Coordinates of C-alpha atoms and ligand atoms in Angstrom, one line a residue:
M1 CA -41.3 -34.8 -71.0
S2 CA -45.0 -34.9 -71.7
K3 CA -46.9 -32.5 -69.5
L4 CA -49.0 -31.3 -72.5
K5 CA -49.3 -34.5 -74.5
N6 CA -51.7 -34.2 -77.5
R7 CA -52.9 -30.7 -76.5
T8 CA -53.3 -28.2 -79.3
A9 CA -51.5 -24.9 -78.9
L10 CA -51.4 -21.8 -81.0
V11 CA -48.5 -19.4 -80.5
T12 CA -48.8 -16.0 -82.2
G13 CA -45.5 -14.6 -83.5
G14 CA -44.1 -18.1 -83.1
S15 CA -41.5 -18.1 -85.8
R16 CA -38.7 -16.3 -84.0
G17 CA -37.5 -14.8 -80.7
I18 CA -39.5 -15.6 -77.6
G19 CA -42.3 -17.1 -79.6
A20 CA -40.0 -19.7 -81.2
A21 CA -38.7 -20.7 -77.8
I22 CA -42.3 -21.1 -76.6
V23 CA -43.1 -23.3 -79.6
M24 CA -40.1 -25.4 -78.8
R25 CA -41.0 -26.0 -75.2
L26 CA -44.7 -26.7 -75.9
A27 CA -43.7 -29.2 -78.5
E28 CA -41.1 -30.8 -76.2
E29 CA -43.9 -31.3 -73.7
G30 CA -46.0 -33.2 -76.4
A31 CA -48.3 -30.4 -77.6
N32 CA -49.2 -30.1 -81.3
V33 CA -48.4 -26.6 -82.2
A34 CA -49.6 -24.0 -84.7
I35 CA -46.9 -21.4 -85.5
N36 CA -48.3 -18.0 -86.5
Y37 CA -46.3 -15.5 -88.4
T38 CA -47.2 -12.4 -90.4
S39 CA -44.1 -11.0 -92.2
P40 CA -43.3 -12.6 -95.5
G41 CA -39.7 -12.8 -94.3
S42 CA -40.7 -15.0 -91.4
F43 CA -42.3 -17.7 -93.6
E44 CA -39.1 -19.7 -94.0
K45 CA -38.3 -19.5 -90.3
A46 CA -41.8 -20.7 -89.3
N47 CA -41.5 -23.6 -91.7
A48 CA -38.0 -24.5 -90.5
L49 CA -39.3 -24.5 -86.9
K50 CA -42.3 -26.7 -87.9
E51 CA -39.9 -29.3 -89.4
K52 CA -37.6 -29.1 -86.5
V53 CA -40.2 -29.7 -83.8
E54 CA -42.0 -32.4 -85.8
K55 CA -38.7 -34.3 -86.2
E56 CA -37.4 -33.7 -82.8
F57 CA -40.5 -34.2 -80.7
H58 CA -42.7 -36.3 -82.9
I59 CA -45.7 -34.0 -82.7
Q60 CA -47.8 -32.3 -85.4
A61 CA -47.1 -28.7 -86.3
I62 CA -48.6 -26.3 -88.8
V63 CA -47.7 -22.8 -90.0
V64 CA -50.5 -20.2 -90.0
K65 CA -50.2 -16.7 -91.5
A66 CA -52.2 -13.9 -89.9
N67 CA -51.9 -10.3 -88.8
V68 CA -53.2 -10.8 -85.2
G69 CA -54.6 -7.3 -85.1
V70 CA -57.1 -8.0 -87.9
K71 CA -60.3 -9.8 -87.1
E72 CA -60.8 -11.6 -90.5
E73 CA -57.2 -12.9 -90.4
V74 CA -57.5 -14.1 -86.8
D75 CA -60.8 -15.9 -87.6
Q76 CA -59.3 -17.6 -90.6
M77 CA -56.2 -18.6 -88.7
I78 CA -58.2 -20.2 -85.9
D79 CA -60.5 -21.9 -88.4
Q80 CA -57.4 -23.4 -90.0
V81 CA -56.0 -24.6 -86.7
E82 CA -59.3 -26.1 -85.7
K83 CA -59.5 -27.9 -89.0
E84 CA -55.9 -29.2 -89.1
L85 CA -55.0 -29.7 -85.5
G86 CA -58.3 -29.5 -83.5
S87 CA -59.7 -26.9 -81.1
V88 CA -57.1 -24.5 -79.6
E89 CA -56.6 -25.5 -76.0
I90 CA -53.5 -23.4 -75.3
L91 CA -53.4 -19.9 -76.8
V92 CA -50.2 -18.0 -76.3
N93 CA -50.5 -14.3 -77.3
N94 CA -46.9 -13.6 -77.8
A95 CA -46.9 -11.4 -81.0
G96 CA -45.8 -7.9 -80.2
I97 CA -44.0 -4.8 -81.5
A98 CA -42.0 -2.1 -79.7
P99 CA -41.2 0.7 -82.2
F100 CA -38.6 2.8 -80.7
E101 CA -40.0 6.3 -81.4
P102 CA -39.6 9.1 -78.8
F103 CA -42.9 10.4 -77.4
L104 CA -42.7 14.0 -78.8
S105 CA -42.3 12.8 -82.4
L106 CA -44.5 9.7 -82.1
S107 CA -46.9 9.3 -85.0
E108 CA -50.6 8.4 -84.6
K109 CA -50.0 5.4 -86.8
T110 CA -47.2 4.0 -84.6
W111 CA -49.5 4.5 -81.6
D112 CA -52.4 2.7 -83.3
D113 CA -50.2 -0.1 -84.7
T114 CA -48.7 -0.8 -81.2
Y115 CA -52.1 -1.0 -79.6
Q116 CA -53.5 -3.1 -82.5
T117 CA -50.7 -5.7 -82.2
N118 CA -50.1 -5.7 -78.5
V119 CA -53.7 -5.3 -77.1
K120 CA -56.4 -5.6 -79.7
S121 CA -54.9 -8.9 -80.8
I122 CA -55.5 -10.5 -77.4
F123 CA -59.2 -9.5 -77.6
L124 CA -59.5 -10.9 -81.1
T125 CA -57.7 -14.2 -80.6
T126 CA -59.1 -14.9 -77.2
Q127 CA -62.7 -14.1 -78.1
R128 CA -62.5 -16.4 -81.1
A129 CA -60.6 -19.3 -79.4
A130 CA -62.8 -19.1 -76.3
K131 CA -65.8 -20.4 -78.2
K132 CA -64.4 -23.9 -78.5
M133 CA -62.7 -23.6 -75.1
I134 CA -66.1 -23.0 -73.5
E135 CA -67.6 -25.9 -75.4
N136 CA -64.8 -28.1 -74.2
K137 CA -64.7 -26.6 -70.7
Y138 CA -61.0 -26.4 -71.0
G139 CA -58.6 -23.6 -72.0
K140 CA -55.3 -21.9 -71.2
V141 CA -54.7 -18.4 -72.4
I142 CA -51.2 -17.0 -71.7
N143 CA -50.3 -13.5 -72.7
I144 CA -46.7 -12.4 -73.0
T145 CA -46.7 -8.9 -71.5
S146 CA -43.6 -7.4 -69.9
T147 CA -42.0 -5.8 -66.8
A148 CA -43.1 -2.7 -68.6
S149 CA -46.7 -3.7 -67.5
V150 CA -45.9 -2.5 -64.0
L151 CA -42.9 -0.2 -64.3
V152 CA -41.7 2.5 -66.7
T153 CA -38.7 0.6 -68.0
S154 CA -35.8 1.7 -70.3
P155 CA -35.9 2.8 -73.0
V156 CA -39.0 4.9 -72.2
I157 CA -41.4 4.2 -75.0
P158 CA -44.8 5.2 -73.7
H159 CA -46.9 3.6 -76.4
Y160 CA -45.3 0.2 -75.8
I161 CA -45.2 0.5 -72.0
S162 CA -48.8 1.5 -71.7
S163 CA -49.9 -1.2 -74.2
K164 CA -48.2 -3.8 -72.1
A165 CA -50.0 -2.5 -69.0
A166 CA -53.3 -2.7 -70.9
A167 CA -52.5 -6.3 -71.9
S168 CA -51.8 -7.3 -68.3
H169 CA -55.0 -5.7 -67.0
L170 CA -56.9 -7.3 -69.9
T171 CA -55.5 -10.6 -68.7
K172 CA -57.0 -10.1 -65.3
A173 CA -60.4 -9.1 -66.7
L174 CA -60.5 -12.1 -69.0
A175 CA -59.5 -14.4 -66.1
I176 CA -62.6 -13.3 -64.2
E177 CA -64.8 -13.4 -67.3
L178 CA -63.6 -16.9 -68.5
G179 CA -62.7 -18.7 -65.2
K180 CA -66.2 -20.1 -64.8
Y181 CA -65.7 -22.1 -68.0
N182 CA -62.4 -23.7 -66.7
I183 CA -60.3 -21.4 -68.8
N184 CA -57.2 -20.0 -67.1
V185 CA -56.0 -16.7 -68.3
N186 CA -52.5 -15.6 -67.1
A187 CA -49.6 -13.4 -68.3
V188 CA -45.9 -13.8 -68.3
G189 CA -43.7 -10.7 -67.8
P190 CA -40.2 -11.0 -69.2
S191 CA -37.4 -8.5 -68.5
T192 CA -35.0 -7.8 -71.3
V193 CA -34.3 -10.7 -73.6
A194 CA -31.8 -10.4 -76.4
T195 CA -34.1 -10.9 -79.4
D196 CA -34.6 -8.9 -82.7
M197 CA -36.9 -6.6 -80.7
C198 CA -33.9 -5.3 -78.7
D199 CA -31.0 -5.7 -81.1
E200 CA -30.5 -2.0 -81.8
Y201 CA -30.8 -1.1 -78.1
L202 CA -28.5 -3.8 -76.9
A203 CA -25.9 -3.3 -79.7
D204 CA -24.5 -0.5 -77.5
P205 CA -22.1 -2.3 -75.1
Q206 CA -22.6 0.3 -72.4
I207 CA -26.3 -0.2 -72.4
L208 CA -25.9 -4.0 -72.4
A209 CA -23.6 -3.7 -69.4
K210 CA -26.1 -1.4 -67.6
E211 CA -29.0 -3.8 -68.3
I212 CA -27.1 -6.7 -66.8
E213 CA -25.9 -4.6 -63.8
A214 CA -29.4 -3.3 -63.1
N215 CA -30.9 -6.9 -62.9
P216 CA -30.6 -8.4 -59.4
M217 CA -29.5 -11.7 -61.0
K218 CA -26.8 -9.9 -63.0
R219 CA -27.9 -11.4 -66.3
L220 CA -30.4 -10.9 -69.1
G221 CA -33.4 -13.3 -69.3
T222 CA -33.5 -15.9 -72.0
E223 CA -36.2 -17.0 -74.5
K224 CA -36.2 -20.5 -73.0
Q225 CA -37.0 -19.2 -69.5
I226 CA -40.2 -17.6 -71.0
G227 CA -41.0 -20.9 -72.7
D228 CA -40.6 -22.8 -69.4
S229 CA -43.0 -20.4 -67.6
V230 CA -45.5 -20.8 -70.4
V231 CA -45.3 -24.6 -70.1
F232 CA -45.9 -24.3 -66.3
L233 CA -49.0 -22.0 -66.8
A234 CA -50.3 -24.3 -69.5
S235 CA -49.8 -27.4 -67.3
D236 CA -52.1 -29.1 -64.7
E237 CA -49.7 -27.9 -62.1
A238 CA -51.1 -24.4 -62.5
V239 CA -54.7 -25.3 -62.6
Q240 CA -55.7 -22.9 -59.8
I241 CA -53.6 -20.0 -61.1
N242 CA -55.8 -17.5 -62.8
G243 CA -55.4 -13.8 -63.5
H244 CA -51.7 -13.9 -62.5
L245 CA -48.8 -11.9 -64.0
L246 CA -45.8 -14.2 -63.6
M247 CA -42.7 -12.0 -63.7
V248 CA -39.7 -13.8 -65.2
D249 CA -37.4 -10.9 -64.6
G250 CA -34.7 -11.9 -62.1
G251 CA -36.4 -9.8 -59.5
L252 CA -36.1 -6.5 -61.5
T253 CA -39.7 -5.4 -60.6
V254 CA -39.3 -5.8 -56.9
K255 CA -36.0 -3.9 -56.7
A256 CA -36.2 -0.2 -55.7
A257 CA -34.2 2.1 -57.8
Q258 CA -31.6 4.0 -55.8
P259 CA -29.3 6.7 -57.0
E260 CA -26.4 4.8 -55.4
D261 CA -27.6 1.3 -54.8
H262 CA -27.1 0.7 -51.1
M263 CA -28.1 -2.9 -51.5
N264 CA -25.3 -3.5 -54.0
H265 CA -22.5 -4.6 -51.8
E266 CA -20.6 -7.8 -51.3
Q267 CA -21.9 -9.8 -48.3
E268 CA -19.3 -11.5 -46.1
V269 CA -20.9 -14.8 -45.3
T270 CA -19.6 -16.9 -42.4
L271 CA -20.9 -20.4 -42.4
Ligands
LIG1 P1 -39.4 -10.2 -81.8 O1 -38.2 -11.0 -81.9 O2 -39.3 -8.8 -82.4 O3 -40.6 -11.0 -82.4 C1 -41.8 -10.4 -82.5 C2 -42.8 -11.4 -83.0 O4 -44.1 -10.8 -83.1 C3 -42.5 -11.9 -84.4 O5 -42.7 -13.3 -84.4 C4 -43.5 -11.2 -85.3 O6 -43.9 -12.0 -86.4 C5 -44.7 -11.1 -84.3 N1 -45.6 -10.1 -84.8 C6 -45.4 -8.7 -84.7 N2 -46.5 -8.1 -85.2 C7 -47.4 -9.1 -85.6 C8 -48.7 -9.1 -86.1 N3 -49.4 -8.0 -86.4 N4 -49.3 -10.3 -86.3 C9 -48.7 -11.5 -86.1 N5 -47.4 -11.5 -85.5 C10 -46.8 -10.4 -85.3 O7 -39.8 -10.0 -80.3 P2 -39.7 -10.8 -79.0 O8 -38.6 -10.2 -78.1 O9 -39.6 -12.3 -79.3 O10 -41.1 -10.5 -78.3 C11 -42.1 -11.4 -78.1 C12 -43.0 -10.9 -77.1 O11 -42.3 -10.7 -75.8 C13 -43.6 -9.5 -77.4 O12 -45.0 -9.4 -77.0 C14 -42.8 -8.6 -76.6 O13 -43.4 -7.4 -76.3 C15 -42.5 -9.4 -75.3 N6 -41.4 -9.0 -74.6 C16 -40.1 -9.0 -75.1 C17 -39.1 -8.6 -74.3 C18 -37.7 -8.6 -74.8 O14 -36.8 -8.0 -74.1 N7 -37.4 -9.2 -76.0 C19 -39.3 -8.1 -73.0 C20 -40.6 -8.1 -72.5 C21 -41.6 -8.6 -73.3 P3 -43.2 -11.9 -87.8 O15 -41.8 -12.5 -87.6 O16 -44.0 -12.6 -88.8 O17 -43.1 -10.4 -88.1

């Protein structure tokens, strides 16, 4: 598989969860990948992933530390990627946080941290990476937003949900702003995926069962499915797709909520 051969990609929050699966798929398609992390505890994971993709897919990978909500760190990170791998051609804004704090006791710090990581980061990374993308007249920016961008999903965490709506709308504005330079800006909206972000929430077997039941496909999403959709949006096959929010949610966001789901019955099919 070589849809992205020799392209240079940067994946924020790439050491674990959905980000790690995106790194795997981009590398599998031949891209050289910069794996961003910020927590000291993720350094080893990022390095192990670097070694794995280099060995398995014969591409070049590097590990880059930065808090994506801080301009100086973002600038340094992209400087390093440009120096070691070349201009960023595929930027995947995946890093995100979802602190589970109820609205009435939510602190101002949690509100600010959430917006800094989930929204401001997209401004900082995209503005910096766009300089070379514009010079090269080529770029793909893919933001990992959420079903929460368009619906109030469970659990109700207003700071997270509203930040993802902002990230999705920012995607559209940037698509218009940057399209003329042959830069595609799109978003991917996952439904629930069992990563560290959701481990406490999904640890309750009743909640897990309800999550599965609520999804029209009767299953959770997977990290790899998100990686696959990122590959598609980064590929030439998606060259005219710009400003789109690609839901990878099993149809969750098109399903009307009903107190007793009248659509949920077994169909007798006669062939
Ligand atoms: P996760 O397992 O909790 O991983 C979060 C990632 O974000 C980690 O790699 C973390 O890096 C990184 N990160 C957090 N703050 C950062 C910062 N300030 N600077 C740089 N990196 C930072 O979460 P996930 O489920 O893989 O989520 C990935 C993305 O998908 C997020 O944007 C999330 O909102 C979105 N999403 C997830 C789900 C889901 O159900 N899991 C559903 C919809 C959307 P460190 O390891 O270095 O801390």
